[in-house]
Amino acid sequence: MRSWPNLTLPPALSKIDHKPLALFDSYRKSLVQIQDNEPSLYVCGITPYDATHLGHAATYISFDLIHRYLLMQGKNVTFVENITDIDDPLLERAARDNQAWEFLATSQIHLFRTDMAALRVLPPHHYQGVVESMSIIIELVQKHIGSGLTYALDGDIYLDLTKVDGALSSLPFPLKEALNIFRERGGDPDRHGKHHALDPLLWRARKGNDPSWPAKFGEGRPGWHVECVAIALSNTESGKRTSISLQGGGSDLIFPHHFMTAIQSKSLTEKEFAGAYVHAGMIGLDGEKMSKSRGNLVFVSKLLQAGIAPNVIRIALTLHHYQEDRMWSEGLLHRAQSLSSKIETALSRSEVAPTSQFIQRIADAMANNLDTPTAYLAIEQWCDETAHGSEGGSAGEISRALDSYLGLGY
Ligand code: ZN
């Protein structure tokens, strides 16, 4: 699928030392380094029915920062993002609004592209929808069936976790908690006849008039996790230590989605799916969780229409650490606006404070698990020194660094 227009990043300054990028792995619960010279990143994309709220924006900006830092290190990055353009929530929303699901998906994907381009998020190299990937997904389900680790239940096909080595012993939560989360996030732990309550659905047999695709093992549509395994594996090269370097998404994907993706992939390839599993925190609104059911989603397009600059939205979403669950508020927006104005004022001066050590501090902060709060402290200090008459730096160097590492365009 078409993504959105590319941006050319300014080259890294040769005097900057780029330390290895260390990121927090949600399963290992420690920092891991992205060491591959040709890293492949797979980030779970949207289900196109409520794009693009600030939770989406915060997640994709976080992975954009990773993408940018790896490019600054001179690495040859492959970035893959999917679009879940067939799924229950999409069908339910389309039915509620009396729209064709294809129409709803297409319009929301278009809006997402526009928002991502406005926020200066680098486009993925492979932006792949589930519908257009159906043949590789069907092939993958067939491979699972061939592995002997699946079973059918009224035409639906499940992966039997009791037969997958290490699956049930590596749950990121105690079983009871895992079952609750699985149930909350679209799983069916209470279905009678499942071998294990957590067994993930690989293929859903056709029901009623729901959209479906023909397959040897029965007409239907894919389960949630298998689509990401198929799209990720179809974009990898063999011979690497792990199938991909990094799998990413919002922290609501830690379980079951990314856990099940990793288990399914490993059961087929016999190697670890990702070198790092990285997750961005959730965005709330004025003290409450931002959610569809509360109806308090804040949309990027609305903020842009209200005249909020993309730089300000990016700063507001990265003033706190990407892993933190954080709140969107007027106060946060004002802080971001005031920092953005301060940067503009400093950049417009004919003489500015020395720059290299500040750019090094920004780069070091980003290498340290995307420590954006520390990066902004360095920027503010440079602005203050510039305001106090310090000289000898290059406004162009700072401006290019703000673009390269933080995606801010001044
Ligand atoms: Zn996914």
Short mmCIF file of C-alpha atoms in Angstrom, two decimals, residues 111-274:
data_model
loop_
_atom_site.label_atom_id
_atom_site.label_comp_id
_atom_site.label_asym_id
_atom_site.label_seq_id
_atom_site.Cartn_x
_atom_site.Cartn_y
_atom_site.Cartn_z
CA LEU A 111 -6.44 10.54 7.12
CA PHE A 112 -3.68 8.64 8.90
CA ARG A 113 -1.25 9.26 6.03
CA THR A 114 -2.06 12.98 6.04
CA ASP A 115 -1.56 13.19 9.81
CA MET A 116 1.71 11.23 9.77
CA ALA A 117 3.09 13.42 6.97
CA ALA A 118 2.05 16.58 8.87
CA LEU A 119 3.78 15.28 12.02
CA ARG A 120 6.95 14.60 10.00
CA VAL A 121 6.93 10.88 10.78
CA LEU A 122 9.25 9.09 8.35
CA PRO A 123 7.18 6.78 6.15
CA PRO A 124 7.61 3.01 6.43
CA HIS A 125 9.42 1.27 3.57
CA HIS A 126 6.68 -1.34 3.50
CA TYR A 127 3.22 -0.17 4.49
CA GLN A 128 1.16 -3.26 4.19
CA GLY A 129 -2.54 -3.88 4.65
CA VAL A 130 -3.97 -7.21 5.76
CA VAL A 131 -6.40 -7.46 2.84
CA GLU A 132 -3.65 -7.04 0.24
CA SER A 133 -1.50 -9.56 2.17
CA MET A 134 -4.20 -12.23 2.35
CA SER A 135 -2.33 -14.79 0.21
CA ILE A 136 0.78 -14.76 2.43
CA ILE A 137 -1.40 -14.94 5.55
CA ILE A 138 -3.26 -17.96 4.16
CA GLU A 139 0.08 -19.56 3.31
CA LEU A 140 1.27 -19.01 6.87
CA VAL A 141 -1.88 -20.51 8.40
CA GLN A 142 -1.34 -23.50 6.10
CA LYS A 143 2.22 -23.83 7.46
CA HIS A 144 0.89 -23.76 11.01
CA ILE A 145 -1.59 -26.51 10.13
CA GLY A 146 1.28 -28.48 8.58
CA SER A 147 3.28 -28.15 11.78
CA GLY A 148 0.69 -30.24 13.64
CA LEU A 149 0.33 -27.62 16.37
CA THR A 150 -3.18 -26.51 15.45
CA TYR A 151 -6.72 -27.78 15.88
CA ALA A 152 -10.09 -26.90 14.40
CA LEU A 153 -13.16 -25.90 16.37
CA ASP A 154 -16.36 -25.48 14.32
CA GLY A 155 -14.20 -24.49 11.35
CA ASP A 156 -12.11 -21.98 13.32
CA ILE A 157 -8.42 -22.82 13.57
CA TYR A 158 -6.46 -22.38 16.78
CA LEU A 159 -2.81 -22.75 17.70
CA ASP A 160 -2.49 -25.24 20.55
CA LEU A 161 -0.23 -23.49 23.08
CA THR A 162 0.12 -26.66 25.13
CA LYS A 163 2.08 -28.12 22.19
CA VAL A 164 4.28 -25.07 21.60
CA ASP A 165 7.55 -25.31 23.54
CA GLY A 166 7.96 -22.56 26.08
CA ALA A 167 4.70 -20.77 25.25
CA LEU A 168 2.80 -21.16 28.49
CA SER A 169 5.92 -21.00 30.65
CA SER A 170 6.90 -17.60 29.24
CA LEU A 171 3.65 -15.68 29.85
CA PRO A 172 4.47 -12.10 30.87
CA PHE A 173 1.76 -12.18 33.55
CA PRO A 174 0.45 -14.80 36.00
CA LEU A 175 -2.13 -16.99 34.23
CA LYS A 176 -5.19 -15.46 35.92
CA GLU A 177 -4.13 -11.94 34.97
CA ALA A 178 -3.19 -13.09 31.47
CA LEU A 179 -6.67 -14.58 31.03
CA ASN A 180 -8.34 -11.34 32.11
CA ILE A 181 -6.25 -9.24 29.73
CA PHE A 182 -6.81 -11.75 26.93
CA ARG A 183 -10.57 -11.49 27.47
CA GLU A 184 -10.52 -7.66 27.60
CA ARG A 185 -8.52 -7.39 24.40
CA GLY A 186 -10.63 -9.43 22.06
CA GLY A 187 -9.61 -12.97 23.10
CA ASP A 188 -12.05 -15.81 23.74
CA PRO A 189 -10.72 -17.65 26.82
CA ASP A 190 -14.16 -18.93 27.79
CA ARG A 191 -14.97 -20.69 24.53
CA HIS A 192 -15.92 -24.27 25.15
CA GLY A 193 -13.75 -26.82 23.36
CA LYS A 194 -10.49 -24.87 23.31
CA HIS A 195 -7.50 -26.96 24.36
CA HIS A 196 -6.12 -24.09 26.41
CA ALA A 197 -8.06 -20.92 27.25
CA LEU A 198 -5.28 -18.74 25.83
CA ASP A 199 -4.97 -20.54 22.49
CA PRO A 200 -4.92 -17.84 19.80
CA LEU A 201 -7.28 -17.95 16.83
CA LEU A 202 -5.38 -18.28 13.55
CA TRP A 203 -8.33 -18.41 11.17
CA ARG A 204 -11.97 -17.50 11.73
CA ALA A 205 -14.41 -19.50 9.62
CA ARG A 206 -16.88 -17.44 7.63
CA LYS A 207 -19.88 -16.30 9.66
CA GLY A 208 -22.99 -14.78 8.09
CA ASN A 209 -22.23 -12.02 5.65
CA ASP A 210 -18.87 -11.09 7.13
CA PRO A 211 -16.14 -10.59 4.54
CA SER A 212 -14.22 -13.79 3.89
CA TRP A 213 -11.52 -15.21 1.67
CA PRO A 214 -11.27 -18.72 0.21
CA ALA A 215 -8.64 -21.07 1.62
CA LYS A 216 -7.99 -24.79 1.44
CA PHE A 217 -8.76 -25.10 5.14
CA GLY A 218 -12.08 -23.25 4.79
CA GLU A 219 -13.37 -19.86 3.77
CA GLY A 220 -12.86 -17.17 6.41
CA ARG A 221 -10.58 -14.42 7.61
CA PRO A 222 -7.43 -14.28 9.71
CA GLY A 223 -7.14 -13.99 13.46
CA TRP A 224 -5.43 -10.89 14.80
CA HIS A 225 -1.85 -12.02 15.50
CA VAL A 226 -1.16 -14.19 12.47
CA GLU A 227 -1.45 -11.22 10.10
CA CYS A 228 1.50 -9.46 11.74
CA VAL A 229 3.61 -12.62 11.73
CA ALA A 230 2.94 -13.10 8.01
CA ILE A 231 3.65 -9.48 7.06
CA ALA A 232 6.75 -9.27 9.25
CA LEU A 233 8.23 -12.58 8.05
CA SER A 234 7.52 -11.73 4.40
CA ASN A 235 9.79 -8.69 4.76
CA THR A 236 12.73 -10.35 6.49
CA GLU A 237 15.94 -11.80 5.17
CA SER A 238 17.10 -15.22 6.25
CA GLY A 239 20.39 -15.73 8.02
CA LYS A 240 19.80 -13.24 10.78
CA ARG A 241 19.93 -14.08 14.49
CA THR A 242 16.31 -13.04 14.98
CA SER A 243 13.56 -12.69 12.37
CA ILE A 244 13.38 -8.93 12.93
CA SER A 245 15.42 -6.50 15.05
CA LEU A 246 12.54 -4.83 16.83
CA GLN A 247 8.82 -5.25 17.25
CA GLY A 248 6.98 -2.19 18.47
CA GLY A 249 3.63 -0.72 19.32
CA GLY A 250 1.61 0.72 22.18
CA SER A 251 1.90 -0.92 25.62
CA ASP A 252 -1.61 -2.36 25.18
CA LEU A 253 -0.02 -4.72 22.63
CA ILE A 254 2.43 -6.33 25.10
CA PHE A 255 -0.19 -8.97 25.77
CA PRO A 256 -1.69 -10.77 24.06
CA HIS A 257 -0.78 -9.38 20.62
CA HIS A 258 3.01 -9.19 20.66
CA PHE A 259 3.39 -12.19 22.92
CA MET A 260 1.26 -14.31 20.57
CA THR A 261 3.02 -12.92 17.50
CA ALA A 262 6.40 -13.92 18.94
CA ILE A 263 5.16 -17.38 19.95
CA GLN A 264 3.57 -18.04 16.54
CA SER A 265 6.61 -16.89 14.63
CA LYS A 266 9.05 -18.87 16.78
CA SER A 267 6.96 -22.02 16.43
CA LEU A 268 7.47 -21.78 12.63
CA THR A 269 10.99 -20.41 12.28
CA GLU A 270 12.52 -21.91 15.45
CA LYS A 271 14.26 -18.64 16.17
CA GLU A 272 13.41 -15.64 18.30
CA PHE A 273 10.99 -13.31 16.48
CA ALA A 274 12.46 -9.94 17.54
#
